[in-house]
């Protein structure tokens, strides 16, 4: 499979971190340090920082993402944010199905699928997260589990819309734990997901699909992870909060 057919994407998931002043400070450091990146660079910030981030990154190579969105366009859904509300602000990406949403907020494969369709329908690019729990890996069902998550999340998504989807393989046991999947483990599952895309949509679609790895990626391990043939960049939590570390990761992905 040809890695040159797709662009690596390094996306920072800031989670529930950074107020407005901290957002300004981090972006002031990042804007000059990643300006020559050969990969795409995205920062997924809390809803309350979106306006600041969109304004500050205008005219730069940094794109802005949210960390979730609802599947309805409007209505009685207290606390939720519609995809159209994000695009209206200039937001271009949204993380969907993150394991923290699945674990703490009752997100299921079915609601992730609804959110994916609503997000891409509104013009957002969805960063769709899939990944197994430690018990599932130990049980030997990683391949089935991740294939099922991918298939359900993409149910009803047309081939023509796949350019609005990035898949992030995030083994749950590696998120925020400091335990990274080995580069070979990451590559194996990213390749497996690519195989699922080929089965569903054809080899051309699989070759074009950006599939990231996420889970304790940092300045020290990024180069090896993103050098793997099926790993097209990363979704980065903790290390995206430090401009020097995030920059090292962006530079690593710019080499491939
Ligand atoms: C994430 O939140 O998607 C993530 C990968 O976090 P961390 O890099 O901190 O493991």
CSV table of C-alpha atoms and ligand atoms in Angstrom, one decimal:
chain,number,residue,atom,x,y,z
A,1,UNK,CA,0.0,0.0,0.0
A,2,UNK,CA,1.3,3.4,-0.9
A,3,UNK,CA,1.7,5.9,2.0
A,4,UNK,CA,2.3,8.7,-0.5
A,5,UNK,CA,-1.4,8.5,-1.5
A,6,UNK,CA,-2.4,10.2,1.7
A,7,UNK,CA,-1.4,13.0,4.0
A,8,UNK,CA,-0.4,12.4,7.5
A,9,UNK,CA,-2.5,14.3,10.1
A,10,UNK,CA,-1.3,15.3,13.5
A,11,UNK,CA,-4.2,16.3,15.7
A,12,UNK,CA,-4.0,17.5,19.3
A,13,UNK,CA,-6.8,16.5,21.6
A,14,UNK,CA,-6.6,19.1,24.4
A,15,UNK,CA,-9.5,17.4,26.2
A,16,UNK,CA,-10.9,19.5,29.1
A,17,UNK,CA,-7.7,21.6,29.4
A,18,UNK,CA,-6.7,25.2,28.8
A,19,UNK,CA,-8.8,28.4,29.4
A,20,UNK,CA,-8.7,31.3,27.0
A,21,UNK,CA,-5.4,32.7,28.2
A,22,UNK,CA,-3.7,29.3,28.1
A,23,UNK,CA,-5.2,28.7,24.6
A,24,UNK,CA,-3.7,32.0,23.4
A,25,UNK,CA,-0.3,31.1,25.0
A,26,UNK,CA,-0.1,27.6,23.5
A,27,UNK,CA,-1.2,28.8,20.0
A,28,UNK,CA,1.2,31.7,20.1
A,29,UNK,CA,4.0,29.2,20.6
A,30,UNK,CA,2.6,26.6,18.1
A,31,UNK,CA,1.8,28.9,15.1
A,32,UNK,CA,5.5,29.7,14.3
A,33,UNK,CA,6.9,26.3,15.3
A,34,UNK,CA,4.7,24.2,13.0
A,35,UNK,CA,4.3,26.6,10.1
A,36,UNK,CA,6.5,24.6,7.8
A,37,UNK,CA,4.8,21.2,8.5
A,38,UNK,CA,4.5,18.8,5.6
A,39,UNK,CA,1.6,17.1,7.4
A,40,UNK,CA,-1.8,18.5,8.3
A,41,UNK,CA,-1.9,20.0,11.8
A,42,UNK,CA,-5.2,20.2,13.8
A,43,UNK,CA,-5.9,21.3,17.4
A,44,UNK,CA,-9.1,20.0,19.0
A,45,UNK,CA,-9.9,22.4,21.8
A,46,UNK,CA,-12.7,22.7,24.3
A,47,UNK,CA,-15.9,24.3,23.0
A,48,UNK,CA,-15.2,27.5,25.0
A,49,UNK,CA,-11.8,27.9,23.3
A,50,UNK,CA,-13.0,27.4,19.7
A,51,UNK,CA,-13.7,31.0,19.0
A,52,UNK,CA,-10.2,32.1,20.2
A,53,UNK,CA,-8.5,29.2,18.4
A,54,UNK,CA,-10.3,29.9,15.1
A,55,UNK,CA,-9.5,33.6,15.2
A,56,UNK,CA,-5.8,33.0,16.1
A,57,UNK,CA,-5.2,30.4,13.5
A,58,UNK,CA,-6.8,32.3,10.6
A,59,UNK,CA,-4.2,32.4,7.8
A,60,UNK,CA,-2.0,29.8,9.4
A,61,UNK,CA,-1.6,26.0,8.6
A,62,UNK,CA,-3.3,25.0,11.9
A,63,UNK,CA,-6.9,23.8,11.6
A,64,UNK,CA,-9.3,23.8,14.5
A,65,UNK,CA,-11.5,20.9,15.7
A,66,UNK,CA,-14.1,20.3,18.4
A,67,UNK,CA,-14.1,17.2,20.6
A,68,UNK,CA,-17.7,16.1,20.0
A,69,UNK,CA,-20.9,17.2,18.3
A,70,UNK,CA,-24.5,16.1,18.4
A,71,UNK,CA,-26.3,14.3,15.6
A,72,UNK,CA,-29.4,16.6,15.4
A,73,UNK,CA,-29.2,20.0,13.7
A,74,UNK,CA,-31.2,21.7,16.5
A,75,UNK,CA,-33.7,21.2,19.2
A,76,UNK,CA,-34.3,20.2,22.8
A,77,UNK,CA,-30.9,18.6,23.5
A,78,UNK,CA,-29.7,20.5,26.5
A,79,UNK,CA,-25.9,20.8,26.7
A,80,UNK,CA,-25.3,19.6,23.2
A,81,UNK,CA,-23.7,21.4,20.2
A,82,UNK,CA,-24.9,20.9,16.6
A,83,UNK,CA,-22.4,20.3,13.8
A,84,UNK,CA,-23.7,23.4,12.0
A,85,UNK,CA,-22.9,25.5,15.0
A,86,UNK,CA,-19.3,24.4,14.7
A,87,UNK,CA,-19.0,25.0,10.9
A,88,UNK,CA,-20.6,28.5,11.4
A,89,UNK,CA,-17.7,29.4,13.7
A,90,UNK,CA,-15.1,28.2,11.2
A,91,UNK,CA,-14.4,24.9,12.9
A,92,UNK,CA,-13.3,22.2,10.4
A,93,UNK,CA,-12.8,19.0,12.4
A,94,UNK,CA,-14.5,17.1,15.1
A,95,UNK,CA,-13.3,14.1,17.2
A,96,UNK,CA,-16.1,11.5,17.5
A,97,UNK,CA,-16.3,8.3,19.5
A,98,UNK,CA,-13.3,9.0,21.7
A,99,UNK,CA,-13.0,6.3,24.3
A,100,UNK,CA,-13.6,8.9,27.1
A,101,UNK,CA,-17.0,9.7,25.5
A,102,UNK,CA,-17.8,6.0,25.2
A,103,UNK,CA,-16.6,5.3,28.8
A,104,UNK,CA,-18.0,8.3,30.7
A,105,UNK,CA,-20.9,9.6,28.6
A,106,UNK,CA,-22.6,6.5,27.3
A,107,UNK,CA,-21.5,6.9,23.7
A,108,UNK,CA,-22.2,3.8,21.7
A,109,UNK,CA,-21.2,2.6,18.2
A,110,UNK,CA,-24.7,3.5,17.0
A,111,UNK,CA,-24.6,7.1,18.4
A,112,UNK,CA,-21.1,7.5,17.0
A,113,UNK,CA,-22.5,6.5,13.6
A,114,UNK,CA,-25.2,9.1,13.9
A,115,UNK,CA,-22.7,11.7,14.9
A,116,UNK,CA,-20.3,10.8,12.0
A,117,UNK,CA,-23.1,11.2,9.4
A,118,UNK,CA,-24.3,14.4,10.9
A,119,UNK,CA,-20.8,15.9,11.1
A,120,UNK,CA,-19.8,15.1,7.6
A,121,UNK,CA,-23.2,16.2,6.3
A,122,UNK,CA,-22.5,19.6,7.8
A,123,UNK,CA,-19.1,19.8,6.2
A,124,UNK,CA,-16.9,18.8,9.1
A,125,UNK,CA,-14.1,16.3,8.9
A,126,UNK,CA,-14.7,13.6,11.5
A,127,UNK,CA,-11.8,12.1,13.4
A,128,UNK,CA,-13.4,8.8,14.2
A,129,UNK,CA,-11.9,7.0,17.2
A,130,UNK,CA,-11.9,3.2,17.5
A,131,UNK,CA,-9.9,0.9,19.8
A,132,UNK,CA,-10.0,-2.0,22.2
A,133,UNK,CA,-9.9,-2.3,25.9
A,134,UNK,CA,-7.0,-4.1,27.6
A,135,UNK,CA,-9.3,-7.1,28.4
A,136,UNK,CA,-10.4,-7.3,24.8
A,137,UNK,CA,-6.7,-7.3,23.6
A,138,UNK,CA,-5.9,-10.0,26.1
A,139,UNK,CA,-8.9,-12.0,25.0
A,140,UNK,CA,-7.6,-11.9,21.4
A,141,UNK,CA,-10.6,-10.0,20.0
A,142,UNK,CA,-8.9,-6.8,19.0
A,143,UNK,CA,-9.3,-7.4,15.3
A,144,UNK,CA,-13.0,-8.3,15.5
A,145,UNK,CA,-13.8,-5.5,17.9
A,146,UNK,CA,-12.1,-2.8,15.9
A,147,UNK,CA,-13.6,-4.0,12.7
A,148,UNK,CA,-17.0,-4.0,14.2
A,149,UNK,CA,-16.6,-0.5,15.6
A,150,UNK,CA,-15.4,0.7,12.2
A,151,UNK,CA,-18.2,-0.9,10.3
A,152,UNK,CA,-21.0,0.4,12.6
A,153,UNK,CA,-19.5,3.9,12.6
A,154,UNK,CA,-19.4,4.0,8.8
A,155,UNK,CA,-22.8,2.4,8.3
A,156,UNK,CA,-24.6,4.5,5.6
A,157,UNK,CA,-21.6,6.6,4.8
A,158,UNK,CA,-21.1,7.0,1.1
A,159,UNK,CA,-17.7,6.3,-0.6
A,160,UNK,CA,-17.8,9.9,-1.9
A,161,UNK,CA,-17.8,11.2,1.7
A,162,UNK,CA,-14.8,9.2,2.9
A,163,UNK,CA,-12.5,12.2,2.3
A,164,UNK,CA,-14.3,13.8,5.3
A,165,UNK,CA,-13.3,11.0,7.6
A,166,UNK,CA,-10.0,10.2,9.4
A,167,UNK,CA,-9.9,7.1,11.5
A,168,UNK,CA,-7.8,7.2,14.8
A,169,UNK,CA,-6.9,3.8,16.1
A,170,UNK,CA,-6.7,4.4,19.9
A,171,UNK,CA,-6.2,1.3,22.1
A,172,UNK,CA,-8.0,2.4,25.2
A,173,UNK,CA,-5.3,0.9,27.4
A,174,UNK,CA,-2.7,3.3,25.9
A,175,UNK,CA,-4.7,6.5,26.3
A,176,UNK,CA,-3.3,8.8,29.0
A,177,UNK,CA,-1.6,5.8,30.7
A,178,UNK,CA,2.0,6.3,29.4
A,179,UNK,CA,1.7,2.8,27.9
A,180,UNK,CA,2.1,3.1,24.1
A,181,UNK,CA,1.3,0.4,21.7
A,182,UNK,CA,4.5,-0.8,20.0
A,183,UNK,CA,5.0,0.6,16.5
A,184,UNK,CA,4.3,-2.9,15.2
A,185,UNK,CA,1.1,-3.3,17.2
A,186,UNK,CA,-0.1,0.1,16.0
A,187,UNK,CA,0.7,-0.6,12.4
A,188,UNK,CA,-0.9,-4.0,12.6
A,189,UNK,CA,-4.3,-2.6,13.7
A,190,UNK,CA,-4.1,0.4,11.4
A,191,UNK,CA,-3.5,-2.1,8.5
A,192,UNK,CA,-6.4,-4.1,9.7
A,193,UNK,CA,-8.7,-1.1,9.7
A,194,UNK,CA,-7.5,-0.3,6.2
A,195,UNK,CA,-8.5,-3.8,5.2
A,196,UNK,CA,-12.0,-3.2,6.6
A,197,UNK,CA,-12.2,0.0,4.4
A,198,UNK,CA,-11.1,-2.0,1.4
A,199,UNK,CA,-13.7,-4.6,2.1
A,200,UNK,CA,-16.4,-1.9,2.4
A,201,UNK,CA,-15.4,0.6,-0.2
A,202,UNK,CA,-12.6,-0.9,-2.4
A,203,UNK,CA,-8.8,-0.8,-2.3
A,204,UNK,CA,-8.6,2.8,-3.8
A,205,UNK,CA,-10.7,4.1,-0.8
A,206,UNK,CA,-8.5,2.2,1.6
A,207,UNK,CA,-5.3,3.5,0.1
A,208,UNK,CA,-6.6,7.1,0.4
A,209,UNK,CA,-7.9,6.8,4.0
A,210,UNK,CA,-5.8,8.6,6.7
A,211,UNK,CA,-5.6,6.2,9.7
A,212,UNK,CA,-3.8,7.7,12.7
A,213,UNK,CA,-2.5,6.1,15.9
A,214,UNK,CA,-3.4,7.6,19.3
A,215,UNK,CA,-2.3,6.5,22.8
A,216,UNK,CA,0.5,8.1,24.7
A,217,UNK,CA,2.3,9.3,21.5
A,218,UNK,CA,5.0,11.7,22.6
A,219,UNK,CA,8.1,13.4,21.4
A,220,UNK,CA,10.2,10.3,22.1
A,221,UNK,CA,8.2,7.6,20.4
A,222,UNK,CA,6.4,9.5,17.6
A,223,UNK,CA,9.1,9.1,14.9
A,224,UNK,CA,9.0,5.3,15.1
A,225,UNK,CA,5.2,5.2,15.2
A,226,UNK,CA,4.5,7.5,12.3
A,227,UNK,CA,7.3,5.8,10.2
A,228,UNK,CA,5.1,2.7,9.9
A,229,UNK,CA,3.5,2.1,6.5
A,230,UNK,CA,-0.1,2.1,7.7
A,231,UNK,CA,0.2,4.8,10.4
A,232,UNK,CA,-0.7,8.2,8.9
A,233,UNK,CA,0.0,10.5,11.8
A,234,UNK,CA,-1.5,10.6,15.3
A,235,UNK,CA,-4.1,11.8,17.7
A,236,UNK,CA,-2.2,13.2,20.6
A,237,UNK,CA,-3.6,14.0,24.1
A,238,UNK,CA,-1.2,14.9,26.8
A,239,UNK,CA,1.8,15.8,24.6
A,240,UNK,CA,-0.4,18.2,22.6
A,241,UNK,CA,-0.5,20.5,25.6
A,242,UNK,CA,3.2,21.3,25.4
A,243,UNK,CA,4.2,23.2,22.3
A,244,UNK,CA,7.8,21.8,22.1
A,245,UNK,CA,6.6,18.2,22.3
A,246,UNK,CA,3.8,18.7,19.8
A,247,UNK,CA,6.2,20.4,17.4
A,248,UNK,CA,8.6,17.4,17.6
A,249,UNK,CA,5.6,15.1,16.7
A,250,UNK,CA,4.6,17.3,13.8
A,251,UNK,CA,8.2,17.3,12.6
A,252,UNK,CA,8.3,13.5,12.8
A,253,UNK,CA,5.2,13.2,10.7
A,254,UNK,CA,6.5,15.7,8.2
A,255,UNK,CA,9.4,13.3,7.4
A,256,UNK,CA,7.2,10.5,6.1
B,1,LIG,C1,-6.3,11.0,23.3
B,1,LIG,O1,-6.8,11.6,24.1
B,1,LIG,O2,-6.8,10.8,22.2
B,1,LIG,C2,-4.9,10.5,23.5
B,1,LIG,C3,-4.3,9.7,22.6
B,1,LIG,O3,-4.4,10.8,24.7
B,1,LIG,P1,-2.8,10.6,25.2
B,1,LIG,O4,-2.0,11.0,24.1
B,1,LIG,O5,-2.7,11.5,26.4
B,1,LIG,O6,-2.7,9.1,25.5
